[in-house]
Short mmCIF file of C-alpha atoms and ligand atoms in Angstrom, two decimals:
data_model
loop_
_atom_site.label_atom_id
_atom_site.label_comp_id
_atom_site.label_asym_id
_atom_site.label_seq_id
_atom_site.Cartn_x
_atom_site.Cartn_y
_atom_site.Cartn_z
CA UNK A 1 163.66 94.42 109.33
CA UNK A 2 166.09 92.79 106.69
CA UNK A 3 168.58 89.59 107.36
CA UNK A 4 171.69 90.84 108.79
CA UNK A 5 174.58 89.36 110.07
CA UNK A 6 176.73 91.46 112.99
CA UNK A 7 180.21 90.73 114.11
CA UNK A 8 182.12 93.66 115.34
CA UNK A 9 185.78 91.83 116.92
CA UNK A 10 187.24 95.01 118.26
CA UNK A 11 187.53 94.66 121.98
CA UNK A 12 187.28 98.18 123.62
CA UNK A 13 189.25 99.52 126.82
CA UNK A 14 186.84 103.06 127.76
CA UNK A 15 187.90 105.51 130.36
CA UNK A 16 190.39 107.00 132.88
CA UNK A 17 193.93 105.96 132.76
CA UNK A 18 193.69 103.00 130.55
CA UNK A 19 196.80 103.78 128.94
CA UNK A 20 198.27 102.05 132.22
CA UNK A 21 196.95 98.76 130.87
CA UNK A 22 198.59 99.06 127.18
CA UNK A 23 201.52 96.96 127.49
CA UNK A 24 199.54 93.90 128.87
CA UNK A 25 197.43 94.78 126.59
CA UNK A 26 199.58 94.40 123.19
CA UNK A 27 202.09 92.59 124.31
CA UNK A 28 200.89 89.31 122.64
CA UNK A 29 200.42 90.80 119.17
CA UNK A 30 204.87 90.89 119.24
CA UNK A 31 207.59 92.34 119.27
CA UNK A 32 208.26 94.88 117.05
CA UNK A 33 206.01 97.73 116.25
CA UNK A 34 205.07 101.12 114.13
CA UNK A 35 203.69 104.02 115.82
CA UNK A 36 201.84 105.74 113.45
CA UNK A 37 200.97 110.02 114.64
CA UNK A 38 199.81 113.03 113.17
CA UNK A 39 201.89 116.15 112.26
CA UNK A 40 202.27 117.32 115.82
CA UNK A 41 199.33 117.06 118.26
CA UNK A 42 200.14 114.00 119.57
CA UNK A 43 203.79 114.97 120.52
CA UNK A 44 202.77 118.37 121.43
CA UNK A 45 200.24 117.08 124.41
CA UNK A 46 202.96 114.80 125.41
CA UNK A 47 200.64 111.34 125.07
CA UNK A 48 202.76 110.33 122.28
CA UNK A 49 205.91 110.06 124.73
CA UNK A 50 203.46 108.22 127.37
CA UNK A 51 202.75 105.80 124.51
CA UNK A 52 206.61 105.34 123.57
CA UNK A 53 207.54 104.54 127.49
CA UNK A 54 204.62 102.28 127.79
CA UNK A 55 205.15 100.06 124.63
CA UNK A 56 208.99 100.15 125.45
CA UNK A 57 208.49 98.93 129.29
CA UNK A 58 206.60 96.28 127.57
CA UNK A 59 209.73 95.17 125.86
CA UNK A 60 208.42 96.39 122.71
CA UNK A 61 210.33 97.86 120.28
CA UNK A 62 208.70 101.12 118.63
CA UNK A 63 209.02 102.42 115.06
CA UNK A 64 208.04 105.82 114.02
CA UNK A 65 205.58 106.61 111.15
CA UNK A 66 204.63 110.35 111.43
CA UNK A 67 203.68 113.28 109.75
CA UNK A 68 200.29 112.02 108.36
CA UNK A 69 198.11 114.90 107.24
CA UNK A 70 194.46 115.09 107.79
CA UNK A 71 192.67 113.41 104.81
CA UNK A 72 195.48 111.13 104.72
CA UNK A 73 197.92 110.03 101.48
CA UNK A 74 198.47 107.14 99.87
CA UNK A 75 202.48 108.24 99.48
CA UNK A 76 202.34 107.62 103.29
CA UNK A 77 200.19 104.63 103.31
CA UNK A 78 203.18 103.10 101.10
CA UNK A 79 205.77 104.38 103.17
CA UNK A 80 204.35 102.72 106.04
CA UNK A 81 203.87 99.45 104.10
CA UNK A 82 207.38 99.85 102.93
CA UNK A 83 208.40 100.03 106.90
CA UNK A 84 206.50 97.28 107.65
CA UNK A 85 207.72 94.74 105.66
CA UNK A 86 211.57 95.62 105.92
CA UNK A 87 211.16 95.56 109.48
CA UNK A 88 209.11 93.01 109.96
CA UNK A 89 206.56 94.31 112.35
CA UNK A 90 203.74 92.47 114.15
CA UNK A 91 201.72 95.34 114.73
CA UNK A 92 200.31 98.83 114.33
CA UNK A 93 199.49 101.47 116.94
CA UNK A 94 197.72 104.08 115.70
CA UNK A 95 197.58 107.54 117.61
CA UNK A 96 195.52 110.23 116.68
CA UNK A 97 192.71 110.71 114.60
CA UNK A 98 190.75 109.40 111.94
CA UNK A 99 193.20 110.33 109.69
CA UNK A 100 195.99 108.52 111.53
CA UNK A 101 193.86 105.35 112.52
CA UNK A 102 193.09 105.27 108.50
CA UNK A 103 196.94 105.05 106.72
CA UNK A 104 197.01 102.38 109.81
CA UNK A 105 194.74 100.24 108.83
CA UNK A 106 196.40 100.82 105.14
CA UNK A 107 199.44 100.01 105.96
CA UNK A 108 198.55 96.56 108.26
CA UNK A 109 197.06 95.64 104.99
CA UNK A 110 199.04 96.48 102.74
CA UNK A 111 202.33 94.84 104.23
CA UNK A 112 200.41 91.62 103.21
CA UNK A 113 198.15 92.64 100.38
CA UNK A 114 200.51 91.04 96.96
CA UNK A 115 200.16 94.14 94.68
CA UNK A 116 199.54 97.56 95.40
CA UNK A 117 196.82 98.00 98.10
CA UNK A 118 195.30 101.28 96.01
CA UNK A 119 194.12 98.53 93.88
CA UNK A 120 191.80 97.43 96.81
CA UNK A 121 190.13 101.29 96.78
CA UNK A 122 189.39 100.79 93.18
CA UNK A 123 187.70 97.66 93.76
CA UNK A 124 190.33 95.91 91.99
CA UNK A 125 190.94 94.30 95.30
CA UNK A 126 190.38 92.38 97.98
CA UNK A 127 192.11 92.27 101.83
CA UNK A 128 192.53 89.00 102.60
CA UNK A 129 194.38 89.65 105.67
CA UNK A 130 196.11 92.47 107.69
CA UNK A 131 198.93 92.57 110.74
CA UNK A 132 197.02 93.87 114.00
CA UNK A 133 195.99 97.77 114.77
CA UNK A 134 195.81 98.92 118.11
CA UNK A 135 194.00 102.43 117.82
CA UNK A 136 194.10 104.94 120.47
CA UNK A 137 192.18 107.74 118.66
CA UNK A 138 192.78 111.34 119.89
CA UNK A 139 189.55 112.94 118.48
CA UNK A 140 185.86 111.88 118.32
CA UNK A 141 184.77 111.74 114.84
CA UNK A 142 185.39 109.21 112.44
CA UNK A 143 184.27 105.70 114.03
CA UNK A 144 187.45 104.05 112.71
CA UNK A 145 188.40 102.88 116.18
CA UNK A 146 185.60 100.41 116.30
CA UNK A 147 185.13 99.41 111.98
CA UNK A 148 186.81 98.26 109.28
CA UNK A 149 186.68 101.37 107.29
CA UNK A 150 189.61 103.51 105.85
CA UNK A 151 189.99 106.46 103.71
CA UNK A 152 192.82 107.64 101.93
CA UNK A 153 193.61 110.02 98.87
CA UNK A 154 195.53 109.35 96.13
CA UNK A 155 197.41 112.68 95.40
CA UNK A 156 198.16 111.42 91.75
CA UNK A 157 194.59 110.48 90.64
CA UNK A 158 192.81 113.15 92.50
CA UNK A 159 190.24 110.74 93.92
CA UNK A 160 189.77 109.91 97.96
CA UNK A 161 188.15 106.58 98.32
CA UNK A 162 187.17 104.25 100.94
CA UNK A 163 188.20 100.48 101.46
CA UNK A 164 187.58 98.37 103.99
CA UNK A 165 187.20 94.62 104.97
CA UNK A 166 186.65 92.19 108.28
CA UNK A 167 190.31 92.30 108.47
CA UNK A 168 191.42 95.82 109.21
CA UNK A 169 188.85 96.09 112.59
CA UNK A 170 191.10 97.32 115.18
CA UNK A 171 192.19 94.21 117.76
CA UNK A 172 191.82 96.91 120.56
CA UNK A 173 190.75 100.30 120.23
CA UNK A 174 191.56 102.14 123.88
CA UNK A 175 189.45 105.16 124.30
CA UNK A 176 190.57 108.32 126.60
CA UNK A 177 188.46 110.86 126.69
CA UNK A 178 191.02 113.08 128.30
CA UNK A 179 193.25 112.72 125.14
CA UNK A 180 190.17 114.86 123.39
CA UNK A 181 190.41 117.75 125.70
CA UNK A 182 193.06 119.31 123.64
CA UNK A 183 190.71 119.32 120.17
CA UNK A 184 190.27 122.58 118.96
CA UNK A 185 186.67 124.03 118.68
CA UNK A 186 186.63 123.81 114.82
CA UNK A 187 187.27 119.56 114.96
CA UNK A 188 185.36 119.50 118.07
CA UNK A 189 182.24 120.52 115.91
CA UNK A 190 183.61 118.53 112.59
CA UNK A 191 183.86 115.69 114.62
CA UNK A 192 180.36 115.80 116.02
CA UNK A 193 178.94 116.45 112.34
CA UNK A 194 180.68 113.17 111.27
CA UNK A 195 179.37 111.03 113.70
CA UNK A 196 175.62 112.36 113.41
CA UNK A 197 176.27 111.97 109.19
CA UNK A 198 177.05 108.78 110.04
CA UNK A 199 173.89 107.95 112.03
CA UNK A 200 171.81 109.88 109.28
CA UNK A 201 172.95 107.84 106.43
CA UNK A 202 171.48 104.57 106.72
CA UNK A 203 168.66 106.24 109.02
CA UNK A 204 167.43 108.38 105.83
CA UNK A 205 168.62 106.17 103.16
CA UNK A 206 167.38 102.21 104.35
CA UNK A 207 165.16 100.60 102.15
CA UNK A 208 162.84 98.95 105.02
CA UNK A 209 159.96 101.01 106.29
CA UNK A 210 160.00 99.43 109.81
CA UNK A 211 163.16 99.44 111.65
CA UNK A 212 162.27 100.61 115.16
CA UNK A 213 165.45 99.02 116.93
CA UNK A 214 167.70 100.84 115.01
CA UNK A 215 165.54 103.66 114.58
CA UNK A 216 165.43 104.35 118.12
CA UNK A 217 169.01 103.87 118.94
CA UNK A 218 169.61 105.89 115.67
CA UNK A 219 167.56 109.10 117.41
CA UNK A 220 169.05 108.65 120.47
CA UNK A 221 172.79 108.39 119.42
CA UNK A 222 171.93 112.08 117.53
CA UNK A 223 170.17 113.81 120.74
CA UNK A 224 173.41 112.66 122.68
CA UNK A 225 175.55 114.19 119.62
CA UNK A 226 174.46 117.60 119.16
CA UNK A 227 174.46 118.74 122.75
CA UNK A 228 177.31 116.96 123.62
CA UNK A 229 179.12 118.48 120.31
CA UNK A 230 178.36 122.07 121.70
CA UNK A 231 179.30 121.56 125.47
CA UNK A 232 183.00 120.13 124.28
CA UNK A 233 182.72 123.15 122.10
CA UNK A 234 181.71 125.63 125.26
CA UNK A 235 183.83 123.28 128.34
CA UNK A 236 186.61 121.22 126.10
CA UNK A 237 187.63 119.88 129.66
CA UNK A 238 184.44 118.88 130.39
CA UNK A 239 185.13 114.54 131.08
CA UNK A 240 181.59 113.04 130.97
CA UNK A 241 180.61 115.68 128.13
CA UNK A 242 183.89 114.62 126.32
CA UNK A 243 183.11 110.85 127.26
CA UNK A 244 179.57 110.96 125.98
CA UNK A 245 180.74 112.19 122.59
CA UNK A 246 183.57 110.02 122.19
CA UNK A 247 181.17 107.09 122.86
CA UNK A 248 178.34 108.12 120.49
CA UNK A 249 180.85 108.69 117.98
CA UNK A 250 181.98 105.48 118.29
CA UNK A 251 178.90 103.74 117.92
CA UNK A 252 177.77 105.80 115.38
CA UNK A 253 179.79 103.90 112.53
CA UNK A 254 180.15 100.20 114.51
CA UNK A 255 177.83 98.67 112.38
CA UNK A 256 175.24 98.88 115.70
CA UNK A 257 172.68 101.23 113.44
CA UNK A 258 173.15 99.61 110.28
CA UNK A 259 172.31 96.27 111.23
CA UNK A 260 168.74 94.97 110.10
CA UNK A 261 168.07 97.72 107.86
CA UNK A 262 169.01 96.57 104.85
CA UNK A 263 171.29 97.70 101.74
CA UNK A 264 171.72 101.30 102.08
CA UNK A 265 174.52 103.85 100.59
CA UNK A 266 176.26 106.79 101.96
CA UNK A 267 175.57 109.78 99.24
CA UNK A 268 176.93 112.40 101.21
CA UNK A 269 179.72 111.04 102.16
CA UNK A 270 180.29 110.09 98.40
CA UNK A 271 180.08 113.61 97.33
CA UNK A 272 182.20 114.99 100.79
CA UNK A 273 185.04 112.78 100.10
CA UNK A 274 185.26 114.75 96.25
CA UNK A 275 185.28 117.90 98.40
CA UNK A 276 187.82 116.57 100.14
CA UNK A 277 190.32 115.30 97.59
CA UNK A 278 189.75 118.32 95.66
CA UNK A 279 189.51 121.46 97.71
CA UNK A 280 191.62 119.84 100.94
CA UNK A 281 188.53 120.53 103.79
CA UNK A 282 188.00 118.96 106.91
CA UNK A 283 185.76 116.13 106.40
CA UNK A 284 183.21 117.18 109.10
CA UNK A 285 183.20 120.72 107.13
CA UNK A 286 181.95 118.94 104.04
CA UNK A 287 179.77 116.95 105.06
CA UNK A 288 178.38 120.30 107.58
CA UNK A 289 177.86 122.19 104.18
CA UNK A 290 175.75 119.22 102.43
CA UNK A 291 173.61 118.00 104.94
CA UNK A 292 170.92 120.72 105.03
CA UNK A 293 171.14 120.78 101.12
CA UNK A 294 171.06 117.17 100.37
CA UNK A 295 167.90 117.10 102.76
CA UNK A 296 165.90 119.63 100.93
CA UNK A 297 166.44 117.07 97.92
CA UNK A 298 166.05 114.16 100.05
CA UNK A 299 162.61 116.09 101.13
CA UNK A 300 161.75 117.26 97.76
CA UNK A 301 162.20 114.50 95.26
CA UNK A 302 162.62 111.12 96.90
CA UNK A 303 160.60 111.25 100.12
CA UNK A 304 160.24 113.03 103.54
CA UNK A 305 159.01 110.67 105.99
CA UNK A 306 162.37 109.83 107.52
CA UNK A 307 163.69 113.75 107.30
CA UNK A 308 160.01 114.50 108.95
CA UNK A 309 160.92 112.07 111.83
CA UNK A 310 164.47 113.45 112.04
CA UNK A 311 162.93 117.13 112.58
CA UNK A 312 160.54 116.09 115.42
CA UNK A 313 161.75 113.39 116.99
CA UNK A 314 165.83 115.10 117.55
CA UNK A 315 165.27 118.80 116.58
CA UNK A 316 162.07 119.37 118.34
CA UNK A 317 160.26 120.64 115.16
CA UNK A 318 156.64 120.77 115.02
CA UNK A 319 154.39 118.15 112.17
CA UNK A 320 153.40 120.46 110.23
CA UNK A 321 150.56 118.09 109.20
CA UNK A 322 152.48 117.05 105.83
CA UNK A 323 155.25 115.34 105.48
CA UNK A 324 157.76 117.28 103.16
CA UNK A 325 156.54 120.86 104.87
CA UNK A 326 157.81 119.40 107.84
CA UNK A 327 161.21 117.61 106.91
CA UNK A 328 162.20 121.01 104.67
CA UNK A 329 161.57 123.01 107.83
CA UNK A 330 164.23 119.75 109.84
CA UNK A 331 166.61 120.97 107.09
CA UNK A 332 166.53 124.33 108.27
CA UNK A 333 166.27 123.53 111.88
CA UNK A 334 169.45 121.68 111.10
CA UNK A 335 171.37 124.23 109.46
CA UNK A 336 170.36 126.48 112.16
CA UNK A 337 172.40 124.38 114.63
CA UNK A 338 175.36 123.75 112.09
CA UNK A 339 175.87 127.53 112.23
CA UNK A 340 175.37 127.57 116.36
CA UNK A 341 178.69 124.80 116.36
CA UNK A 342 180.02 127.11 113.63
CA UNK A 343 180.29 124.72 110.81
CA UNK A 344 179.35 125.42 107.38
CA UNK A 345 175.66 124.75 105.99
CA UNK A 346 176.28 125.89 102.45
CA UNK A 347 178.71 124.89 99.44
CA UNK A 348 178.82 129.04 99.14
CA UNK A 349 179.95 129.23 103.22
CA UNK A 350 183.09 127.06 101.83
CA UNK A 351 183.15 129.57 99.07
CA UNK A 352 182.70 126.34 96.51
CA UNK A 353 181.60 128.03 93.40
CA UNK A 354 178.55 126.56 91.59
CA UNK A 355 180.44 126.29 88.15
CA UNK A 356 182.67 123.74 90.21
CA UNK A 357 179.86 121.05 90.03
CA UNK A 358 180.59 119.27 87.39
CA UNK A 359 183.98 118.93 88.84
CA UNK A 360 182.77 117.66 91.91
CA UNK A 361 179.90 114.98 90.61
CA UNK A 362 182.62 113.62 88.14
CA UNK A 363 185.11 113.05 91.01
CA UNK A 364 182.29 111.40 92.91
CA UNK A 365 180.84 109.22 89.79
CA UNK A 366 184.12 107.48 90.02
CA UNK A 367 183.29 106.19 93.97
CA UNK A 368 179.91 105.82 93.15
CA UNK A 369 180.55 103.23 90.63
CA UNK A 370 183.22 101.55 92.87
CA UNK A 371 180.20 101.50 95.53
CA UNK A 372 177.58 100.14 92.65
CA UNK A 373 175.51 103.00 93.66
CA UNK A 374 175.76 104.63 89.89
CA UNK A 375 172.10 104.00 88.32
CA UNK A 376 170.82 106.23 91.72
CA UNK A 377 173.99 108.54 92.09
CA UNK A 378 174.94 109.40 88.21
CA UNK A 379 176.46 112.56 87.32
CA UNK A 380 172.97 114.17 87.29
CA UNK A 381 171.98 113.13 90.18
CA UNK A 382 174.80 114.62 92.04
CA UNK A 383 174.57 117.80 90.16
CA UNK A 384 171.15 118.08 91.35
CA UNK A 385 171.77 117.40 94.82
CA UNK A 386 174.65 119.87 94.77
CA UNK A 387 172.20 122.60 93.52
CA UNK A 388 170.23 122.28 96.64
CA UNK A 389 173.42 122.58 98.77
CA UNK A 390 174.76 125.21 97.00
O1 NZQ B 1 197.80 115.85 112.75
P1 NZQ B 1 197.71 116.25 114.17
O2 NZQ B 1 198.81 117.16 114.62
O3 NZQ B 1 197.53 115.07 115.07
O4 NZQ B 1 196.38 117.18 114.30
C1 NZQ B 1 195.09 116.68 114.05
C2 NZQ B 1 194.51 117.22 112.74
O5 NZQ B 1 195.06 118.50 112.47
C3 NZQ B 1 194.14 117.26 115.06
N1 NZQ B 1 194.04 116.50 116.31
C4 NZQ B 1 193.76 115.19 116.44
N2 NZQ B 1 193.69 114.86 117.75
C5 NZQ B 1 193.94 116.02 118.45
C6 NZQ B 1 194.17 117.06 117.53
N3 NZQ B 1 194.44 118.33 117.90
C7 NZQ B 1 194.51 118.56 119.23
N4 NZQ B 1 194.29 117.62 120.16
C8 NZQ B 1 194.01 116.35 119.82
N5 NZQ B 1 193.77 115.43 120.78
O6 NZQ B 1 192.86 117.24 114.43
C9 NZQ B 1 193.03 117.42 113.03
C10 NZQ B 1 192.13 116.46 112.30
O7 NZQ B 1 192.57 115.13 112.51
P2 NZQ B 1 191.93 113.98 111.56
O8 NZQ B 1 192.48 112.68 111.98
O9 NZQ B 1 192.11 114.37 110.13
O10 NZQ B 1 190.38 114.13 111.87
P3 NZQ B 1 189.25 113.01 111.94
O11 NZQ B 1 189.41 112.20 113.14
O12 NZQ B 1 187.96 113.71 111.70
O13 NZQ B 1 189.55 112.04 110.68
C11 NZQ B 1 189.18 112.48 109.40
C12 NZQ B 1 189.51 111.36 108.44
O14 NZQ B 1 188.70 110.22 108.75
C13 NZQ B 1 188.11 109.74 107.54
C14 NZQ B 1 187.86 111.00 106.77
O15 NZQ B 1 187.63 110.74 105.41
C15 NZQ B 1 189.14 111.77 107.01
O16 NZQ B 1 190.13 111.37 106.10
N6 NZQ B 1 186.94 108.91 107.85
C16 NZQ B 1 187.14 107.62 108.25
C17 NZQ B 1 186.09 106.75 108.45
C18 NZQ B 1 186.32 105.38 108.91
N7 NZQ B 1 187.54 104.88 108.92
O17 NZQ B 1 185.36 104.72 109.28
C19 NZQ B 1 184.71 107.15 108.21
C20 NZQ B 1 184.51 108.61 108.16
O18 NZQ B 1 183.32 108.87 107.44
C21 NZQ B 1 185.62 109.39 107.52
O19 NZQ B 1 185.46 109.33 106.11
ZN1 ZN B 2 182.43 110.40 107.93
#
């Protein structure tokens, strides 16, 4: 186990009609406010007006910021910073998704960041401080709720890029599963493939060979996941099913996994967030049609233990007395339950043509050398991973 250090300051309010307690709640972080939604699902299932009322009976006085797209925009992430600081807000609520919880945090640090906050996703950067986000995420996916992560695209430079810093954790994240019940299939299944990527990624890729602690919570986060991802699919209504996802999902990118085991990166979501910024796909799509790939590589040319343990220990394969026999046959197991949710397992099932490679591990060499992560994830590399996804 490597030295780690683990502060996570986002205090979390889990369950049935919690929204009741959100004025008490906030009401110390001020006055004035931005409520930042989606393009329409939040308004459509009517929790966006409960919201309103509740910060407004708190003598709060609520500013709109809507209309943010999945894989959110910088243009909005500086209209929201543009809001903030002519208004003078104290806070953020964010309502929705990942997407929405994201230009949040953008925006809270933005409004003080003294140049333009894109420079922080370049690593030109750094937050040194942010107004408070209340999150009260609408979809079980991303993990932003509960870390100081954010992703956002700039339209202009093509690239999507991730920032984050001990300042833009959520002060209070309040977690309704009921406001899930309304997630269609499709993000019901993206969703789940996020949050198990996001276990995965410092499971496969941590440099210590004994981790057990996070191992084990690692294993057990992913056999809550994937049944729980296909009984919200199956029963969307279902309130301990939609619970036990949002809950996992949470966890699964609070720093609770990552702790101990030592520097790690995140290739696939490098190379997702180039599929992303350049063909537009749900997140949880991408990273659906390069798991089972980048596994087979993972497998083939840089070792198999940890895909090996994946296969038996959460997909119920059999050791097939060597490692790599066994973690390509995880792979498939995998993909095999990526098309039973209905997501992608191929770069060709998101009709990505191989001659668009290139494309794609350029856009990613960009993050990778923002993340330092270039000598193991050069163009090459990339290609080569993306020819086992293909
Ligand atoms: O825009 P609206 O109308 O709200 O519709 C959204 C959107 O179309 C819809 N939706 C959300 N809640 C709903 C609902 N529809 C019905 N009922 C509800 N209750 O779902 C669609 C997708 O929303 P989005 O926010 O884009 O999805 P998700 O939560 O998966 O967030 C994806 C974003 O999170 C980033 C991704 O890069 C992507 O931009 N990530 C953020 C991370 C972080 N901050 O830690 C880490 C992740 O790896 C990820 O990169
Ligand atoms: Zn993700």
């Amino acid at each position: 186990m490597e030295n780690f250090e683990f502060c996570n300051p986002t205090k979390i309010i889990f369950g049935k009609g919690i929204l009741d307690r959100l004025g008490d709640e906030v009401r110390a972080l001020g006055e004035k406010c931005i409520l930042v939604t989606g393009k329409k699902s939040a308004r459509e299932t009517g929790v966006y007006n409960q919201v309103k009322s509740k910060l407004k009976e708190a003598g709060i006085e609520v500013l709109d910021l809507s209309g943010v797209q999945s894989n959110p925009v910088l243009s909005k992430v500086h209209e929201g910073i543009g809001m903030a600081r002519k208004e003078g807000v104290s806070f953020l609520v964010a309502l929705g998704g990942g997407s929405v919880m994201d230009t949040a945090k953008a925006v809270a640090a933005g409004a003080l960041y003294d140049g333009d906050i894109w420079e922080v996703f370049e690593g030109k950067g750094e937050i040194t401080g942010a107004l408070p986000v209340v999150c009260i995420p609408t979809l079980a996916a991303s993990g932003s709720e509960m870390n100081g992560f954010m992703v956002i695209t700039n339209e202009e430079s093509g690239y999507k890029l991730a920032a984050g810093s001990p300042h833009t954790y959520p002060r209070i994240s309040f977690l309704a599963p009921e406001l899930t019940f309304t997630v269609p299939r499709d993000y019901t299944a993206y969703g789940g493939v996020d949050a198990i990527c996001h276990v995965l990624e410092p499971y496969f890729n941590g440099p210590d060979p004994f981790t057990p602690v996070q191992d084990e919570i690692a294993e057990g986060l992913i056999r809550t996941l994937m049944p729980a991802t296909k009984r919200c699919m199956e029963e969307p209504e279902n309130y301990q099913q939609r619970a036990a996802l949002m809950w996992a999902a949470t966890l699964a990118l609070n720093g609770l996994t990552r702790a101990g085991v030592g520097d790690h990166p995140f290739p696939v979501h490098l190379i997702e967030h180039s599929l992303s910024a350049i063909y537009g796909i749900p997140h949880g799509a991408g990273l659906a049609a390069l798991l089972p790939g980048w596994m087979k590589w993972k497998a083939t040319l840089k070792g198999a233990k940890k895909v090996a343990w994946f296969g038996i220990r959460c997909l119920g394969c059999t050791d097939k007395g060597n490692e790599k026999d066994t973690a390509l046959e995880a792979a498939d197991a995998f993909g095999r339950w990526l098309s039973k949710v209905e997501c992608p397992r191929s770069l060709s099932e998101l009709d990505i043509p191989e001659k668009d490679h290139e494309k794609i591990a350029q856009n990613a060499l960009f993050q990778s050398r923002i993340w330092g992560i270039e000598n193991d994830y050069n163009e090459n590399v990339i290609k080569e991973i993306l020819s086992f996804c293909q």
